[in-house]
Amino acid sequence: MRNIVLVGFMGTGKTTVGRLIAEKTGMPLLDMDSIIVERAGKPITQIFADEGEAYFRKLERELVQELAATEGNIISTGGGIVLNPDNIADFEKTGLVVCLLADAETVLDRVRHDTTRPLLAGDKEAKIVELLESRKALYESIAHKIDVSGRPSPVPTAQEIIDLYAPNNP
Ligand code: S3P
């Protein structure tokens, strides 16, 4: 059975949608950020502060290789996974990769009070606009995309992904 891999910018709802798909399908949800935090024994902000972003990307890359070799899981990725095209290529081999897209306003709405994302520390709105712009082409290049901008509920998004996945499995 293929994996379902959820990709997209911070605050697009990957983990929430992943949880809903897990509830509906009974497939296990593996959240990459949570696995990294658990194994490192410290939060992402602390990993960035102690070891730097490059080290975090290395942990992320290793985990992609590990998880792309599994099957039948829902994998919720970190927003920066697209920075290394090998990550997407690896996940595509064993999974349905779906990218959640959202405009800056929607993202800002969802992460306004968040303090766990080091790349958004400081002027959140400016950081979101800048990062979204610099990564836009990477998210857009993923074959399956769902624009969740302004969507009040993650339920229809989860259902769309299940519908996309179901006809091709097992
Ligand atoms: C990041 C997104 C975060 C987390 C880290 C870096 C990014 O995950 O991996 O803070 O570079 O976009 P979420 O997308 O789950 O917020």
PDB file of C-alpha atoms and ligand atoms in Angstrom:
ATOM      1  CA  MET A   1       0.000   0.000   0.000  1.00  0.00           C
ATOM      2  CA  ARG A   2       1.294   3.425  -0.916  1.00  0.00           C
ATOM      3  CA  ASN A   3       1.895   6.139   1.632  1.00  0.00           C
ATOM      4  CA  ILE A   4       0.030   9.432   1.652  1.00  0.00           C
ATOM      5  CA  VAL A   5       2.559  12.257   1.961  1.00  0.00           C
ATOM      6  CA  LEU A   6       1.356  15.720   2.930  1.00  0.00           C
ATOM      7  CA  VAL A   7       3.551  18.604   1.850  1.00  0.00           C
ATOM      8  CA  GLY A   8       3.040  22.358   2.062  1.00  0.00           C
ATOM      9  CA  PHE A   9       4.015  25.602   3.737  1.00  0.00           C
ATOM     10  CA  MET A  10       3.841  26.055   7.509  1.00  0.00           C
ATOM     11  CA  GLY A  11       0.288  26.506   8.720  1.00  0.00           C
ATOM     12  CA  THR A  12      -1.420  24.955   5.697  1.00  0.00           C
ATOM     13  CA  GLY A  13      -2.835  22.236   7.960  1.00  0.00           C
ATOM     14  CA  LYS A  14      -0.769  19.181   7.013  1.00  0.00           C
ATOM     15  CA  THR A  15      -0.888  17.615  10.463  1.00  0.00           C
ATOM     16  CA  THR A  16      -4.563  18.408  11.086  1.00  0.00           C
ATOM     17  CA  VAL A  17      -5.564  17.016   7.694  1.00  0.00           C
ATOM     18  CA  GLY A  18      -3.280  14.029   8.297  1.00  0.00           C
ATOM     19  CA  ARG A  19      -5.040  13.318  11.598  1.00  0.00           C
ATOM     20  CA  LEU A  20      -8.436  13.385   9.912  1.00  0.00           C
ATOM     21  CA  ILE A  21      -7.277  11.018   7.157  1.00  0.00           C
ATOM     22  CA  ALA A  22      -5.886   8.716   9.846  1.00  0.00           C
ATOM     23  CA  GLU A  23      -9.225   8.707  11.690  1.00  0.00           C
ATOM     24  CA  LYS A  24     -11.155   7.936   8.504  1.00  0.00           C
ATOM     25  CA  THR A  25      -8.847   5.308   7.026  1.00  0.00           C
ATOM     26  CA  GLY A  26      -7.201   3.743  10.070  1.00  0.00           C
ATOM     27  CA  MET A  27      -3.799   4.349   8.469  1.00  0.00           C
ATOM     28  CA  PRO A  28      -1.120   5.431  10.972  1.00  0.00           C
ATOM     29  CA  LEU A  29       0.003   9.075  10.954  1.00  0.00           C
ATOM     30  CA  LEU A  30       3.720   9.796  11.121  1.00  0.00           C
ATOM     31  CA  ASP A  31       4.493  13.449  11.780  1.00  0.00           C
ATOM     32  CA  MET A  32       8.062  14.234  10.727  1.00  0.00           C
ATOM     33  CA  ASP A  33       8.567  17.250  12.992  1.00  0.00           C
ATOM     34  CA  SER A  34       7.311  15.281  16.003  1.00  0.00           C
ATOM     35  CA  ILE A  35       9.632  12.357  15.228  1.00  0.00           C
ATOM     36  CA  ILE A  36      12.620  14.705  14.873  1.00  0.00           C
ATOM     37  CA  VAL A  37      11.760  16.459  18.159  1.00  0.00           C
ATOM     38  CA  GLU A  38      11.291  13.168  19.973  1.00  0.00           C
ATOM     39  CA  ARG A  39      14.577  11.716  18.743  1.00  0.00           C
ATOM     40  CA  ALA A  40      16.559  14.903  19.331  1.00  0.00           C
ATOM     41  CA  GLY A  41      15.032  15.283  22.779  1.00  0.00           C
ATOM     42  CA  LYS A  42      14.450  18.994  22.213  1.00  0.00           C
ATOM     43  CA  PRO A  43      12.100  21.316  20.346  1.00  0.00           C
ATOM     44  CA  ILE A  44      12.794  22.483  16.785  1.00  0.00           C
ATOM     45  CA  THR A  45      13.611  26.034  17.919  1.00  0.00           C
ATOM     46  CA  GLN A  46      16.305  24.542  20.159  1.00  0.00           C
ATOM     47  CA  ILE A  47      17.723  22.350  17.371  1.00  0.00           C
ATOM     48  CA  PHE A  48      17.972  25.452  15.152  1.00  0.00           C
ATOM     49  CA  ALA A  49      19.557  27.461  17.979  1.00  0.00           C
ATOM     50  CA  ASP A  50      22.074  24.788  19.028  1.00  0.00           C
ATOM     51  CA  GLU A  51      22.983  23.102  15.745  1.00  0.00           C
ATOM     52  CA  GLY A  52      21.647  25.383  13.012  1.00  0.00           C
ATOM     53  CA  GLU A  53      19.235  24.963  10.125  1.00  0.00           C
ATOM     54  CA  ALA A  54      21.632  22.877   8.005  1.00  0.00           C
ATOM     55  CA  TYR A  55      21.771  20.237  10.733  1.00  0.00           C
ATOM     56  CA  PHE A  56      17.976  20.202  10.963  1.00  0.00           C
ATOM     57  CA  ARG A  57      17.798  19.706   7.171  1.00  0.00           C
ATOM     58  CA  LYS A  58      20.188  16.770   7.498  1.00  0.00           C
ATOM     59  CA  LEU A  59      17.962  15.126  10.135  1.00  0.00           C
ATOM     60  CA  GLU A  60      14.976  15.815   7.902  1.00  0.00           C
ATOM     61  CA  ARG A  61      16.715  14.279   4.864  1.00  0.00           C
ATOM     62  CA  GLU A  62      17.642  11.113   6.782  1.00  0.00           C
ATOM     63  CA  LEU A  63      14.091  10.755   8.049  1.00  0.00           C
ATOM     64  CA  VAL A  64      12.700  11.140   4.505  1.00  0.00           C
ATOM     65  CA  GLN A  65      14.891   8.264   3.365  1.00  0.00           C
ATOM     66  CA  GLU A  66      13.710   6.158   6.284  1.00  0.00           C
ATOM     67  CA  LEU A  67       9.998   6.934   5.857  1.00  0.00           C
ATOM     68  CA  ALA A  68       9.987   6.663   2.049  1.00  0.00           C
ATOM     69  CA  ALA A  69      10.991   3.035   2.581  1.00  0.00           C
ATOM     70  CA  THR A  70       7.824   2.310   4.587  1.00  0.00           C
ATOM     71  CA  GLU A  71       4.336   1.652   3.291  1.00  0.00           C
ATOM     72  CA  GLY A  72       0.723   2.331   4.200  1.00  0.00           C
ATOM     73  CA  ASN A  73       1.438   5.394   6.331  1.00  0.00           C
ATOM     74  CA  ILE A  74       0.227   8.962   6.283  1.00  0.00           C
ATOM     75  CA  ILE A  75       3.326  11.142   6.485  1.00  0.00           C
ATOM     76  CA  SER A  76       3.006  14.766   7.516  1.00  0.00           C
ATOM     77  CA  THR A  77       6.163  16.626   6.501  1.00  0.00           C
ATOM     78  CA  GLY A  78       7.765  19.905   7.594  1.00  0.00           C
ATOM     79  CA  GLY A  79       7.241  22.875   5.293  1.00  0.00           C
ATOM     80  CA  GLY A  80      10.888  22.963   4.233  1.00  0.00           C
ATOM     81  CA  ILE A  81      10.933  19.461   2.799  1.00  0.00           C
ATOM     82  CA  VAL A  82      10.651  20.878  -0.729  1.00  0.00           C
ATOM     83  CA  LEU A  83      14.012  22.653  -0.400  1.00  0.00           C
ATOM     84  CA  ASN A  84      15.744  19.398  -1.341  1.00  0.00           C
ATOM     85  CA  PRO A  85      14.204  17.957  -4.542  1.00  0.00           C
ATOM     86  CA  ASP A  86      15.537  14.505  -3.590  1.00  0.00           C
ATOM     87  CA  ASN A  87      13.040  14.497  -0.706  1.00  0.00           C
ATOM     88  CA  ILE A  88      10.069  14.807  -3.044  1.00  0.00           C
ATOM     89  CA  ALA A  89      11.563  12.344  -5.537  1.00  0.00           C
ATOM     90  CA  ASP A  90      12.004   9.749  -2.785  1.00  0.00           C
ATOM     91  CA  PHE A  91       8.484  10.191  -1.427  1.00  0.00           C
ATOM     92  CA  GLU A  92       7.001  10.034  -4.962  1.00  0.00           C
ATOM     93  CA  LYS A  93       8.467   6.558  -5.408  1.00  0.00           C
ATOM     94  CA  THR A  94       6.358   5.004  -2.653  1.00  0.00           C
ATOM     95  CA  GLY A  95       3.559   7.446  -2.014  1.00  0.00           C
ATOM     96  CA  LEU A  96       0.890   9.806  -3.179  1.00  0.00           C
ATOM     97  CA  VAL A  97       2.390  13.240  -2.542  1.00  0.00           C
ATOM     98  CA  VAL A  98      -0.161  16.004  -2.055  1.00  0.00           C
ATOM     99  CA  CYS A  99       0.743  19.645  -1.567  1.00  0.00           C
ATOM    100  CA  LEU A 100      -1.501  21.953   0.443  1.00  0.00           C
ATOM    101  CA  LEU A 101      -1.294  25.536  -0.826  1.00  0.00           C
ATOM    102  CA  ALA A 102      -2.398  28.637   1.057  1.00  0.00           C
ATOM    103  CA  ASP A 103      -2.026  32.380   0.638  1.00  0.00           C
ATOM    104  CA  ALA A 104      -0.069  34.495   3.135  1.00  0.00           C
ATOM    105  CA  GLU A 105      -3.214  35.754   4.858  1.00  0.00           C
ATOM    106  CA  THR A 106      -4.459  32.227   5.588  1.00  0.00           C
ATOM    107  CA  VAL A 107      -1.041  31.144   6.863  1.00  0.00           C
ATOM    108  CA  LEU A 108      -0.708  34.230   9.072  1.00  0.00           C
ATOM    109  CA  ASP A 109      -4.151  33.610  10.509  1.00  0.00           C
ATOM    110  CA  ARG A 110      -3.148  30.104  11.546  1.00  0.00           C
ATOM    111  CA  VAL A 111       0.323  30.754  12.947  1.00  0.00           C
ATOM    112  CA  ARG A 112      -0.281  34.181  14.491  1.00  0.00           C
ATOM    113  CA  HIS A 113       0.288  32.984  18.068  1.00  0.00           C
ATOM    114  CA  ASP A 114       2.793  30.232  17.292  1.00  0.00           C
ATOM    115  CA  THR A 115       6.257  30.322  18.843  1.00  0.00           C
ATOM    116  CA  THR A 116       7.520  26.911  17.702  1.00  0.00           C
ATOM    117  CA  ARG A 117       8.670  27.867  14.194  1.00  0.00           C
ATOM    118  CA  PRO A 118      12.140  29.422  14.197  1.00  0.00           C
ATOM    119  CA  LEU A 119      11.880  30.665  10.607  1.00  0.00           C
ATOM    120  CA  LEU A 120       8.912  32.855  11.553  1.00  0.00           C
ATOM    121  CA  ALA A 121      10.489  34.491  14.595  1.00  0.00           C
ATOM    122  CA  GLY A 122      10.282  38.295  14.492  1.00  0.00           C
ATOM    123  CA  ASP A 123       8.074  39.971  11.899  1.00  0.00           C
ATOM    124  CA  LYS A 124       5.838  37.002  11.094  1.00  0.00           C
ATOM    125  CA  GLU A 125       3.947  38.572   8.226  1.00  0.00           C
ATOM    126  CA  ALA A 126       7.115  39.689   6.427  1.00  0.00           C
ATOM    127  CA  LYS A 127       8.770  36.314   6.962  1.00  0.00           C
ATOM    128  CA  ILE A 128       5.731  34.452   5.628  1.00  0.00           C
ATOM    129  CA  VAL A 129       5.480  36.641   2.511  1.00  0.00           C
ATOM    130  CA  GLU A 130       9.191  36.319   1.811  1.00  0.00           C
ATOM    131  CA  LEU A 131       9.434  32.548   2.410  1.00  0.00           C
ATOM    132  CA  LEU A 132       6.240  31.797   0.498  1.00  0.00           C
ATOM    133  CA  GLU A 133       7.550  33.762  -2.470  1.00  0.00           C
ATOM    134  CA  SER A 134      10.935  32.056  -2.432  1.00  0.00           C
ATOM    135  CA  ARG A 135       9.377  28.569  -2.228  1.00  0.00           C
ATOM    136  CA  LYS A 136       6.339  29.133  -4.424  1.00  0.00           C
ATOM    137  CA  ALA A 137       7.774  27.369  -7.491  1.00  0.00           C
ATOM    138  CA  LEU A 138       8.795  24.367  -5.388  1.00  0.00           C
ATOM    139  CA  TYR A 139       5.306  23.832  -3.957  1.00  0.00           C
ATOM    140  CA  GLU A 140       3.695  24.522  -7.343  1.00  0.00           C
ATOM    141  CA  SER A 141       5.859  21.881  -9.006  1.00  0.00           C
ATOM    142  CA  ILE A 142       4.188  19.059  -7.048  1.00  0.00           C
ATOM    143  CA  ALA A 143       1.685  17.202  -9.230  1.00  0.00           C
ATOM    144  CA  HIS A 144      -1.219  17.021  -6.744  1.00  0.00           C
ATOM    145  CA  LYS A 145      -2.153  20.311  -5.093  1.00  0.00           C
ATOM    146  CA  ILE A 146      -5.093  21.549  -3.063  1.00  0.00           C
ATOM    147  CA  ASP A 147      -5.550  25.260  -2.358  1.00  0.00           C
ATOM    148  CA  VAL A 148      -6.870  25.523   1.199  1.00  0.00           C
ATOM    149  CA  SER A 149      -6.852  29.341   1.345  1.00  0.00           C
ATOM    150  CA  GLY A 150      -9.772  30.572   3.399  1.00  0.00           C
ATOM    151  CA  ARG A 151     -11.211  27.099   3.922  1.00  0.00           C
ATOM    152  CA  PRO A 152     -12.887  27.136   7.349  1.00  0.00           C
ATOM    153  CA  SER A 153     -12.653  23.367   7.833  1.00  0.00           C
ATOM    154  CA  PRO A 154     -10.008  20.730   7.076  1.00  0.00           C
ATOM    155  CA  VAL A 155     -12.687  17.998   6.651  1.00  0.00           C
ATOM    156  CA  PRO A 156     -13.312  18.436   2.884  1.00  0.00           C
ATOM    157  CA  THR A 157      -9.565  18.616   2.267  1.00  0.00           C
ATOM    158  CA  ALA A 158      -9.045  15.291   4.033  1.00  0.00           C
ATOM    159  CA  GLN A 159     -11.871  13.734   2.012  1.00  0.00           C
ATOM    160  CA  GLU A 160     -10.423  15.017  -1.288  1.00  0.00           C
ATOM    161  CA  ILE A 161      -7.134  13.343  -0.477  1.00  0.00           C
ATOM    162  CA  ILE A 162      -8.810  10.063   0.492  1.00  0.00           C
ATOM    163  CA  ASP A 163     -10.735  10.137  -2.817  1.00  0.00           C
ATOM    164  CA  LEU A 164      -7.525  10.777  -4.715  1.00  0.00           C
ATOM    165  CA  TYR A 165      -5.786   7.928  -2.952  1.00  0.00           C
ATOM    166  CA  ALA A 166      -8.469   5.255  -2.745  1.00  0.00           C
ATOM    167  CA  PRO A 167      -8.929   4.239  -6.405  1.00  0.00           C
ATOM    168  CA  ASN A 168      -5.271   3.321  -6.723  1.00  0.00           C
ATOM    169  CA  ASN A 169      -4.975   1.124  -3.651  1.00  0.00           C
ATOM    170  CA  PRO A 170      -4.121  -1.534  -2.723  1.00  0.00           C
TER     171      PRO A 170
HETATM  172  C1  S3P B   1       9.813  24.546   8.498  1.00  0.00           C
HETATM  173  C2  S3P B   1       8.554  24.093   8.816  1.00  0.00           C
HETATM  174  C3  S3P B   1       8.235  23.472  10.103  1.00  0.00           C
HETATM  175  C4  S3P B   1       9.474  22.829  10.724  1.00  0.00           C
HETATM  176  C5  S3P B   1      10.596  23.818  10.791  1.00  0.00           C
HETATM  177  C6  S3P B   1      10.969  24.382   9.425  1.00  0.00           C
HETATM  178  C7  S3P B   1      10.042  25.181   7.177  1.00  0.00           C
HETATM  179  O1  S3P B   1       7.210  22.505   9.937  1.00  0.00           O
HETATM  180  O2  S3P B   1       9.854  21.698   9.999  1.00  0.00           O
HETATM  181  O3  S3P B   1      10.222  24.854  11.659  1.00  0.00           O
HETATM  182  O4  S3P B   1      11.203  25.331   6.783  1.00  0.00           O
HETATM  183  O5  S3P B   1       9.046  25.518   6.492  1.00  0.00           O
HETATM  184  P1  S3P B   1       5.653  22.848   9.703  1.00  0.00           P
HETATM  185  O6  S3P B   1       5.447  23.000   8.231  1.00  0.00           O
HETATM  186  O7  S3P B   1       4.941  21.635  10.228  1.00  0.00           O
HETATM  187  O8  S3P B   1       5.335  24.068  10.454  1.00  0.00           O
END
